């Protein structure tokens, strides 16, 4: 898993079944409008040689906790973004799973790629995509539920043992519904009664006001299928689904957008004053944004860098792209002083 106002990351503070959203964000839950990438999308993708599924699989969210909003009335609490950690149901094979990873205790490099491809084709038929990942594992996209079922039974290929696991994120999708009639219904009850629609996780968006956590009518649904459905039925309620778009990924070490702390090579930076070498907990200096260099909080939703990163995240989610690909697309349609859009597009 777009929804305004929730940045999700691993191992962070969260209410069970709930996601806390700042009060100011509840009126912005509709996703950012993403202009059609149209003709520029395919040329852009040609500039990236690394396979997108490889980067999606390896781009694990940051660990740690995010900093709350500086507003005394509103605090932002982060919910978990790692789809494969959300529920036990998601650890199992889904009937609608299309993306898989083949692992081996030895290595695929010792076997002819032609032999591997022929072994896969003879076992389950022609697949849509097969690619070697940077980890050395093989990425497969199947074309049907029949192929998916056959792939699950594979334990050996040529003369080596293999393990087949579903891709940890591509087989799931996230969306947001708003239903006032479900305000007093528990997330467990909603999940139990929508399992037949492939809902495998339900989280309620809440707001924190004056130290109290209040429920809202907005719910984040995780589906055990790659494509997000247009709607879901909750008893006699017909709920329209909007794509869930998390807040931009920000490093908790250097405070820069686009990567997590686990892969950061930068220095620890104060989230309040943007200075290197101390924590923000005891900082009393004047606020300064490390990203835009403006005199505002790092958490400000009016920060031009945050707004840009939000659009990048929307493009990334809606088009199933890697962060570099989405950033490149957005940069092409973002006006630059003294440079025309045509000149930027001609470089792709």
mmCIF file of C-alpha atoms in Angstrom:
data_model
loop_
_atom_site.group_PDB
_atom_site.id
_atom_site.type_symbol
_atom_site.label_atom_id
_atom_site.label_comp_id
_atom_site.label_asym_id
_atom_site.label_seq_id
_atom_site.Cartn_x
_atom_site.Cartn_y
_atom_site.Cartn_z
ATOM 1 C CA UNK A 1 0.000 0.000 0.000
ATOM 2 C CA UNK A 2 -3.083 7.140 -1.869
ATOM 3 C CA UNK A 3 -3.776 8.053 1.512
ATOM 4 C CA UNK A 4 -2.407 11.330 2.835
ATOM 5 C CA UNK A 5 -0.773 11.445 6.186
ATOM 6 C CA UNK A 6 0.645 8.073 7.129
ATOM 7 C CA UNK A 7 4.319 7.157 6.693
ATOM 8 C CA UNK A 8 4.729 3.517 7.443
ATOM 9 C CA UNK A 9 7.879 1.800 8.664
ATOM 10 C CA UNK A 10 9.062 -1.313 10.483
ATOM 11 C CA UNK A 11 9.179 -1.892 14.213
ATOM 12 C CA UNK A 12 7.449 1.249 15.274
ATOM 13 C CA UNK A 13 4.884 2.489 17.707
ATOM 14 C CA UNK A 14 1.352 1.586 16.668
ATOM 15 C CA UNK A 15 -2.009 0.728 18.126
ATOM 16 C CA UNK A 16 -3.072 -2.820 17.351
ATOM 17 C CA UNK A 17 -5.347 -2.700 14.339
ATOM 18 C CA UNK A 18 -5.177 1.079 14.223
ATOM 19 C CA UNK A 19 -3.112 3.740 12.498
ATOM 20 C CA UNK A 20 -2.943 7.137 14.140
ATOM 21 C CA UNK A 21 -3.356 10.046 11.764
ATOM 22 C CA UNK A 22 -2.893 13.734 12.522
ATOM 23 C CA UNK A 23 -6.157 15.628 12.810
ATOM 24 C CA UNK A 24 -5.094 18.026 10.095
ATOM 25 C CA UNK A 25 -4.704 15.111 7.672
ATOM 26 C CA UNK A 26 -8.189 13.629 7.938
ATOM 27 C CA UNK A 27 -9.547 16.019 5.340
ATOM 28 C CA UNK A 28 -6.813 14.973 2.906
ATOM 29 C CA UNK A 29 -7.331 11.253 2.675
ATOM 30 C CA UNK A 30 -7.993 11.276 -1.062
ATOM 31 C CA UNK A 31 -4.881 10.407 -3.041
ATOM 32 C CA UNK A 32 -2.821 12.956 -4.897
ATOM 33 C CA UNK A 33 -3.855 13.261 -8.488
ATOM 34 C CA UNK A 34 -1.167 11.591 -10.543
ATOM 35 C CA UNK A 35 -0.936 12.980 -14.071
ATOM 36 C CA UNK A 36 -0.798 10.399 -16.795
ATOM 37 C CA UNK A 37 2.769 9.351 -17.506
ATOM 38 C CA UNK A 38 1.696 8.345 -20.989
ATOM 39 C CA UNK A 39 4.442 8.673 -23.543
ATOM 40 C CA UNK A 40 7.204 9.410 -21.074
ATOM 41 C CA UNK A 41 6.828 6.259 -18.992
ATOM 42 C CA UNK A 42 8.308 3.724 -21.390
ATOM 43 C CA UNK A 43 11.326 5.842 -22.429
ATOM 44 C CA UNK A 44 12.070 6.476 -18.785
ATOM 45 C CA UNK A 45 12.033 2.789 -17.903
ATOM 46 C CA UNK A 46 14.588 2.081 -20.608
ATOM 47 C CA UNK A 47 17.131 4.081 -18.649
ATOM 48 C CA UNK A 48 17.010 1.663 -15.720
ATOM 49 C CA UNK A 49 18.745 -1.654 -16.304
ATOM 50 C CA UNK A 50 18.114 -3.172 -12.885
ATOM 51 C CA UNK A 51 14.884 -5.141 -12.591
ATOM 52 C CA UNK A 52 12.158 -3.352 -10.654
ATOM 53 C CA UNK A 53 10.993 -6.384 -8.672
ATOM 54 C CA UNK A 54 14.539 -6.862 -7.394
ATOM 55 C CA UNK A 55 14.582 -3.360 -5.956
ATOM 56 C CA UNK A 56 11.095 -3.659 -4.520
ATOM 57 C CA UNK A 57 12.105 -6.848 -2.716
ATOM 58 C CA UNK A 58 15.306 -5.341 -1.319
ATOM 59 C CA UNK A 59 13.955 -1.939 -0.305
ATOM 60 C CA UNK A 60 13.009 -2.786 3.262
ATOM 61 C CA UNK A 61 11.581 0.064 5.340
ATOM 62 C CA UNK A 62 13.591 1.647 8.081
ATOM 63 C CA UNK A 63 13.579 0.348 11.602
ATOM 64 C CA UNK A 64 13.058 2.604 14.559
ATOM 65 C CA UNK A 65 10.403 5.152 15.312
ATOM 66 C CA UNK A 66 9.510 8.338 13.537
ATOM 67 C CA UNK A 67 9.302 11.655 15.273
ATOM 68 C CA UNK A 68 5.852 13.024 16.121
ATOM 69 C CA UNK A 69 4.527 16.256 14.762
ATOM 70 C CA UNK A 70 5.679 19.329 16.656
ATOM 71 C CA UNK A 71 2.073 20.391 17.173
ATOM 72 C CA UNK A 72 0.988 19.820 20.805
ATOM 73 C CA UNK A 73 -2.542 18.977 19.702
ATOM 74 C CA UNK A 74 -1.649 16.559 16.971
ATOM 75 C CA UNK A 75 0.922 13.763 16.949
ATOM 76 C CA UNK A 76 1.675 11.389 14.135
ATOM 77 C CA UNK A 77 2.200 7.730 14.962
ATOM 78 C CA UNK A 78 3.570 5.430 12.317
ATOM 79 C CA UNK A 79 2.005 2.111 11.354
ATOM 80 C CA UNK A 80 3.823 -0.946 10.032
ATOM 81 C CA UNK A 81 4.501 -0.910 6.295
ATOM 82 C CA UNK A 82 6.031 -4.339 5.896
ATOM 83 C CA UNK A 83 3.184 -6.251 4.310
ATOM 84 C CA UNK A 84 4.616 -9.658 5.053
ATOM 85 C CA UNK A 85 4.624 -8.916 8.797
ATOM 86 C CA UNK A 86 1.015 -7.795 9.041
ATOM 87 C CA UNK A 87 -0.787 -11.079 9.478
ATOM 88 C CA UNK A 88 -0.172 -14.796 9.547
ATOM 89 C CA UNK A 89 -2.453 -15.208 6.553
ATOM 90 C CA UNK A 90 -0.027 -13.228 4.442
ATOM 91 C CA UNK A 91 2.835 -15.620 5.176
ATOM 92 C CA UNK A 92 1.032 -18.372 3.277
ATOM 93 C CA UNK A 93 0.541 -18.848 -0.436
ATOM 94 C CA UNK A 94 -2.434 -16.970 -1.794
ATOM 95 C CA UNK A 95 -4.505 -18.419 -4.626
ATOM 96 C CA UNK A 96 -4.098 -15.126 -6.474
ATOM 97 C CA UNK A 97 -0.325 -14.862 -5.992
ATOM 98 C CA UNK A 98 1.459 -14.182 -9.278
ATOM 99 C CA UNK A 99 4.951 -13.200 -8.187
ATOM 100 C CA UNK A 100 7.385 -15.727 -6.711
ATOM 101 C CA UNK A 101 11.027 -16.091 -5.738
ATOM 102 C CA UNK A 102 12.970 -19.317 -6.262
ATOM 103 C CA UNK A 103 15.734 -19.902 -3.733
ATOM 104 C CA UNK A 104 18.375 -22.591 -3.474
ATOM 105 C CA UNK A 105 20.854 -23.458 -0.698
ATOM 106 C CA UNK A 106 23.569 -23.714 -3.356
ATOM 107 C CA UNK A 107 23.598 -21.369 -6.353
ATOM 108 C CA UNK A 108 21.863 -21.039 -9.692
ATOM 109 C CA UNK A 109 25.090 -19.729 -11.231
ATOM 110 C CA UNK A 110 26.508 -23.244 -11.487
ATOM 111 C CA UNK A 111 23.707 -24.302 -13.840
ATOM 112 C CA UNK A 112 23.144 -23.243 -17.424
ATOM 113 C CA UNK A 113 20.431 -20.539 -17.661
ATOM 114 C CA UNK A 114 19.024 -22.406 -20.672
ATOM 115 C CA UNK A 115 18.668 -25.569 -18.598
ATOM 116 C CA UNK A 116 16.965 -23.664 -15.762
ATOM 117 C CA UNK A 117 14.475 -22.013 -18.110
ATOM 118 C CA UNK A 118 13.681 -25.322 -19.797
ATOM 119 C CA UNK A 119 13.206 -27.009 -16.399
ATOM 120 C CA UNK A 120 10.734 -24.327 -15.305
ATOM 121 C CA UNK A 121 8.848 -24.426 -18.609
ATOM 122 C CA UNK A 122 8.577 -28.219 -18.554
ATOM 123 C CA UNK A 123 7.295 -28.131 -14.961
ATOM 124 C CA UNK A 124 4.676 -25.362 -15.086
ATOM 125 C CA UNK A 125 4.612 -24.092 -18.670
ATOM 126 C CA UNK A 126 5.729 -20.790 -20.159
ATOM 127 C CA UNK A 127 5.852 -18.069 -17.502
ATOM 128 C CA UNK A 128 5.355 -14.352 -18.112
ATOM 129 C CA UNK A 129 8.639 -13.255 -16.532
ATOM 130 C CA UNK A 130 11.771 -14.928 -15.244
ATOM 131 C CA UNK A 131 14.732 -12.915 -14.037
ATOM 132 C CA UNK A 132 17.792 -13.312 -11.849
ATOM 133 C CA UNK A 133 17.845 -10.966 -8.871
ATOM 134 C CA UNK A 134 20.878 -9.316 -7.330
ATOM 135 C CA UNK A 135 20.611 -11.750 -4.427
ATOM 136 C CA UNK A 136 21.151 -14.631 -6.841
ATOM 137 C CA UNK A 137 17.564 -15.850 -6.464
ATOM 138 C CA UNK A 138 15.192 -16.148 -9.413
ATOM 139 C CA UNK A 139 12.098 -13.967 -9.782
ATOM 140 C CA UNK A 140 9.079 -15.459 -11.555
ATOM 141 C CA UNK A 141 5.776 -13.971 -12.646
ATOM 142 C CA UNK A 142 3.225 -16.613 -13.587
ATOM 143 C CA UNK A 143 0.245 -16.201 -15.872
ATOM 144 C CA UNK A 144 -2.455 -18.244 -14.132
ATOM 145 C CA UNK A 145 -3.631 -19.802 -10.887
ATOM 146 C CA UNK A 146 -2.845 -23.216 -12.402
ATOM 147 C CA UNK A 147 0.794 -22.228 -12.852
ATOM 148 C CA UNK A 148 0.865 -20.797 -9.347
ATOM 149 C CA UNK A 149 -0.424 -24.070 -7.882
ATOM 150 C CA UNK A 150 2.099 -26.106 -9.871
ATOM 151 C CA UNK A 151 4.962 -23.849 -8.810
ATOM 152 C CA UNK A 152 4.118 -24.332 -5.138
ATOM 153 C CA UNK A 153 4.784 -28.070 -5.419
ATOM 154 C CA UNK A 154 8.292 -27.718 -6.859
ATOM 155 C CA UNK A 155 10.990 -28.952 -4.498
ATOM 156 C CA UNK A 156 13.779 -29.804 -6.924
ATOM 157 C CA UNK A 157 14.923 -28.447 -10.272
ATOM 158 C CA UNK A 158 17.473 -30.317 -12.367
ATOM 159 C CA UNK A 159 19.781 -31.654 -9.638
ATOM 160 C CA UNK A 160 19.414 -28.933 -6.993
ATOM 161 C CA UNK A 161 16.931 -28.394 -4.183
ATOM 162 C CA UNK A 162 14.789 -25.273 -4.420
ATOM 163 C CA UNK A 163 12.354 -23.361 -2.238
ATOM 164 C CA UNK A 164 9.505 -21.331 -3.710
ATOM 165 C CA UNK A 165 8.233 -18.350 -1.731
ATOM 166 C CA UNK A 166 5.741 -15.645 -2.725
ATOM 167 C CA UNK A 167 7.196 -12.194 -3.273
ATOM 168 C CA UNK A 168 6.827 -10.317 -0.013
ATOM 169 C CA UNK A 169 5.051 -7.252 -1.403
ATOM 170 C CA UNK A 170 4.016 -7.582 -5.053
ATOM 171 C CA UNK A 171 1.267 -10.117 -4.301
ATOM 172 C CA UNK A 172 -0.575 -7.691 -2.032
ATOM 173 C CA UNK A 173 -2.341 -4.381 -2.507
ATOM 174 C CA UNK A 174 -3.631 -1.740 -0.127
ATOM 175 C CA UNK A 175 -6.599 0.566 -0.290
ATOM 176 C CA UNK A 176 -8.642 2.921 1.870
ATOM 177 C CA UNK A 177 -12.388 2.915 2.441
ATOM 178 C CA UNK A 178 -14.543 5.405 4.334
ATOM 179 C CA UNK A 179 -17.716 4.125 5.969
ATOM 180 C CA UNK A 180 -19.446 5.887 8.855
ATOM 181 C CA UNK A 181 -21.546 2.769 9.490
ATOM 182 C CA UNK A 182 -18.353 0.853 10.329
ATOM 183 C CA UNK A 183 -17.141 3.398 12.868
ATOM 184 C CA UNK A 184 -18.181 1.247 15.836
ATOM 185 C CA UNK A 185 -17.336 -2.095 14.239
ATOM 186 C CA UNK A 186 -14.044 -3.710 15.255
ATOM 187 C CA UNK A 187 -11.328 -4.290 12.667
ATOM 188 C CA UNK A 188 -11.375 -7.986 13.583
ATOM 189 C CA UNK A 189 -15.073 -8.267 12.712
ATOM 190 C CA UNK A 190 -14.570 -6.412 9.440
ATOM 191 C CA UNK A 191 -11.695 -8.685 8.478
ATOM 192 C CA UNK A 192 -13.594 -11.851 9.425
ATOM 193 C CA UNK A 193 -16.546 -10.883 7.244
ATOM 194 C CA UNK A 194 -14.502 -9.833 4.209
ATOM 195 C CA UNK A 195 -12.066 -12.752 4.041
ATOM 196 C CA UNK A 196 -13.976 -14.113 1.042
ATOM 197 C CA UNK A 197 -13.039 -10.884 -0.769
ATOM 198 C CA UNK A 198 -9.340 -11.555 -0.065
ATOM 199 C CA UNK A 199 -9.043 -8.978 2.713
ATOM 200 C CA UNK A 200 -6.192 -10.186 4.926
ATOM 201 C CA UNK A 201 -5.634 -7.153 7.155
ATOM 202 C CA UNK A 202 -7.742 -4.224 8.378
ATOM 203 C CA UNK A 203 -6.466 -1.152 10.199
ATOM 204 C CA UNK A 204 -8.462 1.818 11.362
ATOM 205 C CA UNK A 205 -7.110 5.322 10.979
ATOM 206 C CA UNK A 206 -7.347 7.244 14.227
ATOM 207 C CA UNK A 207 -6.512 10.781 15.300
ATOM 208 C CA UNK A 208 -4.946 11.927 18.525
ATOM 209 C CA UNK A 209 -6.497 15.025 20.061
ATOM 210 C CA UNK A 210 -5.744 16.427 23.505
ATOM 211 C CA UNK A 211 -4.056 13.186 24.503
ATOM 212 C CA UNK A 212 -7.021 11.054 23.430
ATOM 213 C CA UNK A 213 -7.086 8.667 20.477
ATOM 214 C CA UNK A 214 -10.286 8.930 18.464
ATOM 215 C CA UNK A 215 -11.500 6.521 15.801
ATOM 216 C CA UNK A 216 -12.334 7.712 12.306
ATOM 217 C CA UNK A 217 -14.490 6.141 9.610
ATOM 218 C CA UNK A 218 -11.432 5.536 7.430
ATOM 219 C CA UNK A 219 -9.965 2.020 7.172
ATOM 220 C CA UNK A 220 -6.838 0.664 5.487
ATOM 221 C CA UNK A 221 -7.508 -2.716 3.869
ATOM 222 C CA UNK A 222 -4.786 -5.085 2.688
ATOM 223 C CA UNK A 223 -5.784 -7.534 -0.055
ATOM 224 C CA UNK A 224 -3.984 -10.788 -0.799
ATOM 225 C CA UNK A 225 -3.936 -10.069 -4.520
ATOM 226 C CA UNK A 226 -1.716 -7.857 -6.670
ATOM 227 C CA UNK A 227 -4.422 -5.685 -8.208
ATOM 228 C CA UNK A 228 -6.510 -3.453 -5.961
ATOM 229 C CA UNK A 229 -10.266 -4.012 -6.429
ATOM 230 C CA UNK A 230 -12.508 -1.034 -7.120
ATOM 231 C CA UNK A 231 -14.831 -1.747 -4.213
ATOM 232 C CA UNK A 232 -15.551 -4.071 -1.322
ATOM 233 C CA UNK A 233 -18.850 -5.164 0.233
ATOM 234 C CA UNK A 234 -19.261 -4.915 3.989
ATOM 235 C CA UNK A 235 -22.640 -6.598 4.530
ATOM 236 C CA UNK A 236 -25.067 -4.338 2.621
ATOM 237 C CA UNK A 237 -22.521 -1.506 2.341
ATOM 238 C CA UNK A 238 -20.812 -0.981 -0.998
ATOM 239 C CA UNK A 239 -17.497 0.733 -0.204
ATOM 240 C CA UNK A 240 -15.425 2.399 -2.900
ATOM 241 C CA UNK A 241 -11.673 1.758 -2.542
ATOM 242 C CA UNK A 242 -8.992 4.410 -3.002
ATOM 243 C CA UNK A 243 -5.309 3.493 -3.363
ATOM 244 C CA UNK A 244 -3.331 3.710 -0.145
ATOM 245 C CA UNK A 245 -0.277 5.921 -0.500
ATOM 246 C CA UNK A 246 2.018 6.195 2.516
ATOM 247 C CA UNK A 247 3.973 9.278 3.388
ATOM 248 C CA UNK A 248 7.432 9.496 1.817
ATOM 249 C CA UNK A 249 10.129 7.179 3.150
ATOM 250 C CA UNK A 250 12.558 9.207 5.266
ATOM 251 C CA UNK A 251 15.805 8.073 6.838
ATOM 252 C CA UNK A 252 15.807 8.376 10.638
ATOM 253 C CA UNK A 253 19.574 8.877 10.633
ATOM 254 C CA UNK A 254 20.388 11.558 8.037
ATOM 255 C CA UNK A 255 16.713 12.699 7.713
ATOM 256 C CA UNK A 256 16.891 12.615 3.898
ATOM 257 C CA UNK A 257 14.017 11.198 1.835
ATOM 258 C CA UNK A 258 14.259 8.156 -0.390
ATOM 259 C CA UNK A 259 16.084 5.577 1.722
ATOM 260 C CA UNK A 260 15.973 3.932 5.142
ATOM 261 C CA UNK A 261 18.307 3.988 8.124
ATOM 262 C CA UNK A 262 19.404 0.416 7.483
ATOM 263 C CA UNK A 263 21.133 1.419 4.231
ATOM 264 C CA UNK A 264 22.118 4.981 5.179
ATOM 265 C CA UNK A 265 25.715 6.079 4.687
ATOM 266 C CA UNK A 266 25.149 9.565 6.040
ATOM 267 C CA UNK A 267 25.821 11.052 9.452
ATOM 268 C CA UNK A 268 23.282 11.298 12.296
ATOM 269 C CA UNK A 269 21.440 14.581 11.818
ATOM 270 C CA UNK A 270 19.124 16.520 14.118
ATOM 271 C CA UNK A 271 15.566 16.551 12.812
ATOM 272 C CA UNK A 272 14.949 19.956 14.415
ATOM 273 C CA UNK A 273 17.897 22.179 13.466
ATOM 274 C CA UNK A 274 19.440 20.066 10.659
ATOM 275 C CA UNK A 275 22.841 20.075 12.354
ATOM 276 C CA UNK A 276 25.017 16.968 12.373
ATOM 277 C CA UNK A 277 26.089 15.218 15.542
ATOM 278 C CA UNK A 278 23.271 15.482 18.067
ATOM 279 C CA UNK A 279 19.771 14.167 18.715
ATOM 280 C CA UNK A 280 16.659 16.297 18.390
ATOM 281 C CA UNK A 281 15.274 15.279 21.807
ATOM 282 C CA UNK A 282 17.224 17.949 23.687
ATOM 283 C CA UNK A 283 17.664 20.438 20.846
ATOM 284 C CA UNK A 284 16.394 23.980 21.492
ATOM 285 C CA UNK A 285 17.792 25.578 18.342
ATOM 286 C CA UNK A 286 15.670 27.294 15.705
ATOM 287 C CA UNK A 287 13.836 24.920 13.397
ATOM 288 C CA UNK A 288 15.438 24.324 10.015
ATOM 289 C CA UNK A 289 14.519 21.710 7.424
ATOM 290 C CA UNK A 290 17.462 19.600 6.328
ATOM 291 C CA UNK A 291 15.772 18.814 3.000
ATOM 292 C CA UNK A 292 14.533 22.171 1.710
ATOM 293 C CA UNK A 293 16.818 24.343 3.904
ATOM 294 C CA UNK A 294 13.737 26.337 4.879
ATOM 295 C CA UNK A 295 12.964 27.775 8.317
ATOM 296 C CA UNK A 296 10.272 25.239 9.128
ATOM 297 C CA UNK A 297 9.936 21.875 10.814
ATOM 298 C CA UNK A 298 11.180 18.772 9.058
ATOM 299 C CA UNK A 299 7.648 17.408 9.530
ATOM 300 C CA UNK A 300 5.879 20.349 7.859
ATOM 301 C CA UNK A 301 3.371 19.305 5.200
ATOM 302 C CA UNK A 302 3.960 22.615 3.406
ATOM 303 C CA UNK A 303 7.641 21.807 2.861
ATOM 304 C CA UNK A 304 8.264 21.877 -0.920
ATOM 305 C CA UNK A 305 10.555 18.852 -0.681
ATOM 306 C CA UNK A 306 7.919 16.866 1.232
ATOM 307 C CA UNK A 307 5.277 17.765 -1.380
ATOM 308 C CA UNK A 308 7.605 16.636 -4.170
ATOM 309 C CA UNK A 309 8.430 13.383 -2.380
ATOM 310 C CA UNK A 310 4.730 12.741 -1.807
ATOM 311 C CA UNK A 311 4.112 12.950 -5.539
ATOM 312 C CA UNK A 312 7.052 10.622 -6.188
ATOM 313 C CA UNK A 313 5.557 8.120 -3.750
ATOM 314 C CA UNK A 314 2.182 8.355 -5.509
ATOM 315 C CA UNK A 315 3.757 7.669 -8.901
ATOM 316 C CA UNK A 316 5.778 4.794 -7.423
ATOM 317 C CA UNK A 317 2.738 3.083 -5.892
ATOM 318 C CA UNK A 318 0.285 3.616 -8.739
ATOM 319 C CA UNK A 319 2.679 2.533 -11.480
ATOM 320 C CA UNK A 320 4.498 -0.192 -9.473
ATOM 321 C CA UNK A 321 7.884 1.441 -10.027
ATOM 322 C CA UNK A 322 11.078 1.666 -8.035
ATOM 323 C CA UNK A 323 11.857 4.912 -6.220
ATOM 324 C CA UNK A 324 14.533 6.027 -8.750
ATOM 325 C CA UNK A 325 12.160 5.409 -11.668
ATOM 326 C CA UNK A 326 9.318 7.343 -10.028
ATOM 327 C CA UNK A 327 11.633 10.205 -9.073
ATOM 328 C CA UNK A 328 12.905 10.462 -12.633
ATOM 329 C CA UNK A 329 9.377 10.606 -14.044
ATOM 330 C CA UNK A 330 8.322 13.335 -11.605
ATOM 331 C CA UNK A 331 11.484 15.329 -12.335
ATOM 332 C CA UNK A 332 10.571 15.385 -16.030
ATOM 333 C CA UNK A 333 7.262 17.099 -15.376
ATOM 334 C CA UNK A 334 8.503 19.421 -12.625
ATOM 335 C CA UNK A 335 9.299 22.881 -14.064
ATOM 336 C CA UNK A 336 12.920 23.961 -13.718
ATOM 337 C CA UNK A 337 13.877 27.610 -14.048
ATOM 338 C CA UNK A 338 15.470 28.269 -17.446
ATOM 339 C CA UNK A 339 14.713 24.783 -18.740
ATOM 340 C CA UNK A 340 11.732 23.733 -20.841
ATOM 341 C CA UNK A 341 9.804 20.499 -20.435
ATOM 342 C CA UNK A 342 10.551 19.592 -24.066
ATOM 343 C CA UNK A 343 14.288 19.806 -23.524
ATOM 344 C CA UNK A 344 14.010 17.577 -20.454
ATOM 345 C CA UNK A 345 11.862 15.012 -22.283
ATOM 346 C CA UNK A 346 14.287 14.884 -25.217
ATOM 347 C CA UNK A 347 16.991 13.584 -22.883
ATOM 348 C CA UNK A 348 15.072 10.400 -22.075
#
